[in-house]
C-alpha positions as a printed Julia matrix, in Angstrom:
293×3 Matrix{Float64}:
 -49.65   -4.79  146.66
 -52.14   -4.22  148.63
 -52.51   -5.06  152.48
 -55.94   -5.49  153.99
 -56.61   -4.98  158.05
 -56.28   -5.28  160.44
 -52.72   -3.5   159.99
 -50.48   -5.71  162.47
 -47.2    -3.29  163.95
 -44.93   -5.18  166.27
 -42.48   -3.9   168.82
 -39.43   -6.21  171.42
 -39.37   -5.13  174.48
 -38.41   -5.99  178.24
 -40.21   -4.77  181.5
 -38.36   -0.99  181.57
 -38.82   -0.16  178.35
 -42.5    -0.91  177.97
 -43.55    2.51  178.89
 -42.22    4.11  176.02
 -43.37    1.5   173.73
 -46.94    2.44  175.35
 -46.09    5.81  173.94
 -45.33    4.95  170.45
 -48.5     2.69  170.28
 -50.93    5.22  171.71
 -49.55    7.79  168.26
 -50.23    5.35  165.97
 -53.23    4.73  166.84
 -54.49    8.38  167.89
 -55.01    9.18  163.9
 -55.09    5.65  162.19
 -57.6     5.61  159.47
 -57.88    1.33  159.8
 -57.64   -1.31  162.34
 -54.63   -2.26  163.74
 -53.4    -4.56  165.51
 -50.47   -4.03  168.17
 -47.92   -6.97  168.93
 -45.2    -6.88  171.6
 -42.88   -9.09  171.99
 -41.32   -9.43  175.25
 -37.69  -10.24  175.21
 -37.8   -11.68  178.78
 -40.95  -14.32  177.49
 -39.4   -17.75  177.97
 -39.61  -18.95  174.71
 -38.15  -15.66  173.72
 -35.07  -15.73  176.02
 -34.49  -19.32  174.64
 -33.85  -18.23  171.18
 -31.5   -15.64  172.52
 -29.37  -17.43  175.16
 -26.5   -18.32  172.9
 -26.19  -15.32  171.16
 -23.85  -11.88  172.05
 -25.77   -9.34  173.53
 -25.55   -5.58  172.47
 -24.84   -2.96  174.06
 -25.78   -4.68  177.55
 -29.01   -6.4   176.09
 -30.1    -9.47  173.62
 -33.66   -7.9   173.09
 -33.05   -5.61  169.63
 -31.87   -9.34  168.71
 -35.2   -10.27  168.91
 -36.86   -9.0   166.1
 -34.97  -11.14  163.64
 -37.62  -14.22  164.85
 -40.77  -12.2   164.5
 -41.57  -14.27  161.96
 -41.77  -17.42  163.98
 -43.14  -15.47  166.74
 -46.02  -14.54  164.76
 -46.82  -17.28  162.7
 -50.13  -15.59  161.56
 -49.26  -12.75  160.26
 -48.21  -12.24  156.78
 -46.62   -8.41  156.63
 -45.98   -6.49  160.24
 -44.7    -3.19  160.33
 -41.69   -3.62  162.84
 -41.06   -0.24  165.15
 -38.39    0.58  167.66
 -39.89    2.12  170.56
 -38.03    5.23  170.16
 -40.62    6.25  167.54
 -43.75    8.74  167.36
 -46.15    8.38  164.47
 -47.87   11.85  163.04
 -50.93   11.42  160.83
 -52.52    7.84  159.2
 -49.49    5.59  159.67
 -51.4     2.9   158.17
 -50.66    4.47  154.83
 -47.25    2.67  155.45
 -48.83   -0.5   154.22
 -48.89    1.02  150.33
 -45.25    0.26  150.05
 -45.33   -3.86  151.09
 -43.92   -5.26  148.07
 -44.38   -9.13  148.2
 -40.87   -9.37  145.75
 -38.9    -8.06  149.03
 -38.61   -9.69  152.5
 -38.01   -6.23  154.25
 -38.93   -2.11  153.15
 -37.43    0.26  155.83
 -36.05    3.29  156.21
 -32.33    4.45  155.22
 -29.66    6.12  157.94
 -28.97    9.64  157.56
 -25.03    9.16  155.85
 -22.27    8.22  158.2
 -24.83    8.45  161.21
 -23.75    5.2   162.53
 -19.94    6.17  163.62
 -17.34    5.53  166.37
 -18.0     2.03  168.2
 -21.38    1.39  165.84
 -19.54    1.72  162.23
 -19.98   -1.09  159.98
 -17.43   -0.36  157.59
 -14.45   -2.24  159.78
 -15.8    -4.92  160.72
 -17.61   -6.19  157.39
 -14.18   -5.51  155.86
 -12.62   -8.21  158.62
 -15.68  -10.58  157.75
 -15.46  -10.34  154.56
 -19.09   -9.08  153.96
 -20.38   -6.62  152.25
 -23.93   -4.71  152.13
 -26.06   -4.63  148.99
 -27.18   -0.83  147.71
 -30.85   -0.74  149.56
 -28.91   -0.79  153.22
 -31.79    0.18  155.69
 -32.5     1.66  159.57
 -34.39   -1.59  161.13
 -36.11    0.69  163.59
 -38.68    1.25  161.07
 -39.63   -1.4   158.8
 -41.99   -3.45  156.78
 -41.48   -7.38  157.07
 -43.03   -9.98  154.92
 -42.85  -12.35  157.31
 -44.97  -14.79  155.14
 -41.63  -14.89  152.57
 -39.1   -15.31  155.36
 -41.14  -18.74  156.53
 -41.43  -19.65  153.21
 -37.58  -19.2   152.25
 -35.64  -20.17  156.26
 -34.88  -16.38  156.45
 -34.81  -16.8   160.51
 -32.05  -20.2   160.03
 -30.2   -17.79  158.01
 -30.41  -15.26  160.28
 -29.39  -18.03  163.17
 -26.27  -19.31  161.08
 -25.07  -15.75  160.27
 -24.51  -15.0   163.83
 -23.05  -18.48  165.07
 -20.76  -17.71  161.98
 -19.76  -14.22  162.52
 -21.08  -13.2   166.24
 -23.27  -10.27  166.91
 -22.11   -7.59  164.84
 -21.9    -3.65  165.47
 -25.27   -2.76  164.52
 -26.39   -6.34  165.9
 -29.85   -7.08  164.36
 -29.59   -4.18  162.03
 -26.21   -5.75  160.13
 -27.26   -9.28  160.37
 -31.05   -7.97  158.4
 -28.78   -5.74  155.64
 -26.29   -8.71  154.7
 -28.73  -11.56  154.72
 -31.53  -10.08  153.13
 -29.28   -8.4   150.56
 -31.11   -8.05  146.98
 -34.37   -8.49  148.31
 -34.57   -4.9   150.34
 -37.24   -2.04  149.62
 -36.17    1.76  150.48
 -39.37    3.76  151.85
 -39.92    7.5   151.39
 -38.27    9.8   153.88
 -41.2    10.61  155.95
 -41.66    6.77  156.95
 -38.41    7.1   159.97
 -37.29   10.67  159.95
 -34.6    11.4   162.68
 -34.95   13.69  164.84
 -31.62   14.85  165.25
 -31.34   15.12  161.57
 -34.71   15.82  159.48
 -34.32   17.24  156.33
 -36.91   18.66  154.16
 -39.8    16.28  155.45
 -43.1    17.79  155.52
 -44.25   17.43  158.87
 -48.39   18.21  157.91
 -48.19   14.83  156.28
 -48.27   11.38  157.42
 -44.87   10.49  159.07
 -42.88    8.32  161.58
 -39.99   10.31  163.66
 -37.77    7.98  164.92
 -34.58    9.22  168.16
 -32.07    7.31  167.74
 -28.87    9.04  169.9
 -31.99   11.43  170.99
 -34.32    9.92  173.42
 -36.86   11.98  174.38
 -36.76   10.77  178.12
 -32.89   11.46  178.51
 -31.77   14.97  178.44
 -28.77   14.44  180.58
 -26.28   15.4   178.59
 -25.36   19.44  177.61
 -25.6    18.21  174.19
 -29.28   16.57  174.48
 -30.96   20.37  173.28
 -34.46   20.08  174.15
 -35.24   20.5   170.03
 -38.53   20.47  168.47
 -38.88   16.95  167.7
 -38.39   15.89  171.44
 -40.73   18.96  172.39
 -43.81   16.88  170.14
 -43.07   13.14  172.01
 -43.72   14.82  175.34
 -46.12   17.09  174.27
 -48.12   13.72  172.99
 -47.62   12.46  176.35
 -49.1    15.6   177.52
 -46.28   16.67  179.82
 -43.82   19.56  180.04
 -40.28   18.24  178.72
 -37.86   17.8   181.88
 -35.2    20.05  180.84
 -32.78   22.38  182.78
 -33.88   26.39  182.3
 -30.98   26.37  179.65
 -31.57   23.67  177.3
 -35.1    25.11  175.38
 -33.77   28.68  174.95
 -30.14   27.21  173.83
 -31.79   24.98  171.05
 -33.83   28.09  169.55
 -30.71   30.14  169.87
 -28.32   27.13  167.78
 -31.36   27.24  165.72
 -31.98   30.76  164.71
 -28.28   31.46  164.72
 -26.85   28.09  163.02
 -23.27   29.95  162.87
 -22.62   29.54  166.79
 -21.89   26.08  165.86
 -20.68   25.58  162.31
 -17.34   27.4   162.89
 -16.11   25.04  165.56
 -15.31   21.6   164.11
 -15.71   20.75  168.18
 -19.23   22.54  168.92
 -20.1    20.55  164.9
 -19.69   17.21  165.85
 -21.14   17.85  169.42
 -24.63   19.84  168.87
 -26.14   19.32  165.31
 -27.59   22.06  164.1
 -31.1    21.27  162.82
 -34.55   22.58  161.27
 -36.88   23.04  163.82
 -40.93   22.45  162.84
 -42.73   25.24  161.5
 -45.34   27.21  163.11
 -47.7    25.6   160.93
 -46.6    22.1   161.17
 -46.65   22.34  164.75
 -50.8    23.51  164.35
 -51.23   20.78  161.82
 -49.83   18.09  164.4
 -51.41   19.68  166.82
 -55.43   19.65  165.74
 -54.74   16.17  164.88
 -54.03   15.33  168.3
 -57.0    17.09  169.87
 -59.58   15.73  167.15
 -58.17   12.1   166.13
C-alpha cells in the first residue's frame, strides 16, 4: 500500500534517555527524502504513567511497556514507524513506509537466532503459559504499526488482558506484541533493524536502520563492549570521538582481521562476537551522505 506524508516515527521515552532518542531522530531525518513527523512519548506523562501503574515493570522500568498504547496515544495517526532509541538510520528511511501492509497490524524486524538468551529467553516461560508464537516472530525495536487496525479491532484491550492474565513477560512488550498479534505479523528486509553486534551481509551504501541492542553505543564499560564499527558510525554522527580505553579500537580490528583469536575458545565465543566490520567504501558512502544531506 502506499503511505502518503508526512511519515509519522514514534519513540517512549523518560527524562534520561531523551538524549539518545535526540540522536536517533536527528539520522532519520539528516537524509529523509519526505516529511516526517517525530512523536515521543514520554513514559513519565501522566496519562502515560496511568496506563502503566498496574503493570510489572522490566528490567527496572514500565516505559518499553509503553509502546503497546501508541495507538490510543496517537489517535490520528493511521501507520507510525515505532523505533527504540538505540537505533541510527543510514540513507532515506522513509522508504520503510513501502512495506505497510494494511492486512497486518505490525511489520518489524526479526532477532538474529537465539539472540535473546539467559534471563530474556522466551522459550520457558511460553512453555509454563501455555503460549506459543506464530512463524513471523519479530524485534519490536523496529517496527511498522497500523495503528488505524488495532483501534478498529481492541488490539490495546488485548494487549491489557494479556498481561493482567499472564504478567509482564521476559521480553515484556516484545512477547506480549508476538503472541497477540500472531497471524497478522509482516517480516521486513534485513536492512530495516540490522544489529550491530551481529550484521550479516547487509549492504551498508543502501538505505538501512542499525539497531544496539546488548551494544549501546554510550556504554563501553565492559572488556567485552569492543569499540566495533557500528558503534564507531553512532558517535561519529554525533560528531564526537568514541570514549573508549586505548585498548578497545585496536582490539576490535585485531578480533576482526584475525577472527581465529576467538573462535577456538568456546569462553572468548560466547564473550566477544566476532563480526564484519563496514567496508572502506561503505564507510565513504555513509559518510558523504552525512556531510551533504
Amino acid at each position: 500500500m502506499s503511505v502518503q506524508p508526512p511519515f509519522h516515527v514514534v519513540y517512549v521515552s523518560d527524562r534520561d534517555y531523551l538524549p539518545y532518542v535526540e540522536v536517533s531522530a536527528a539520522s532519520l531525518k539528516k537524509n529523509a527524502r519526505g516529511e516526517m513527523a517525530i512523536h515521543v512519548i514520554d513514559a513519565e506523562a501522566p496519562d502515560v504513567s496511568r496506563r502503566l501503574k498496574e503493570l510489572e515493570p522490566y528490567h527496572g522500568s514500565l516505559a518499553p511497556l509503553a509502546r503497546l498504547f501508541a495507538p490510543d496515544l496517537l489517535p490520528d495517526v493511521d501507520w507510525a514507524l515505532y523505533l527504540d532509541g538505540d537505533t541510527l538510520g543510514l540513507g532515506n528511511v522513509c522508504e520503510i513506509f513501502r512495506y505497510c501492509d494494511d492486512t497486518k497490524l505490525v511489520v518489524g524486524s526479526r532477532d538474529p537466532e537465539g539472540f535473546n538468551l539467559g534471563a530474556d529467553a522466551e522459550g520457558p516461560w511460553l512453555a509454563e503459559q501455555g503460549l506459543a508464537f506464530g512463524p513471523e516472530r519479530i524485534c519490536t525495536g523496529v517496527m511498522l504499526m497500523n495503528l488505524k487496525a488495532m483501534r478498529e479491532e481492541g488490539i490495546v484491550s488485548r494487549f491489557q488482558a494479556f498481561l493482567a492474565r499472564h504478567g509482564t513477560p521476559p521480553l515484556a512488550d516484545q512477547t506480549v506484541l508476538n503472541c497477540v498479534c500472531a497471524g497478522r505479523i509482516g517480516v521486513l528486509p534485513p536492512e530495516w533493524g540490522v544489529f550491530s553486534m551481529l550484521p550479516g551481509a547487509v549492504d551498508f551504501t543502501g538505505n538501512a536502520i542499525v539497531h544496539y541492542p546488548q551494544d549501546l553505543p554510550w556504554r563501553r564499560d565492559r572488556l567485552n563492549k569492543l569499540v566495533n564499527d557500528y558503534v564507531w558510525l553512532w558517535w561519529r554522527f554525533r560528531g564526537e570521538t568514541a570514549p573508549q580505553s586505548w585498548w578497545r579500537r585496536p582490539a576490535y580490528c585485531l578480533v576482526r582481521t584475525c577472527p581465529w583469536l576467538v573462535t577456538w575458545s568456546s569462553y572468548l565465543r560466547r564473550r566477544i562476537r566476532p563480526i564484519r566490520g563496514l567496508s572502506r567504501s561503505e564507510r565513504r558512502v555513509i559518510l558523504a551522505r552525512w556531510a551533504n544531506g
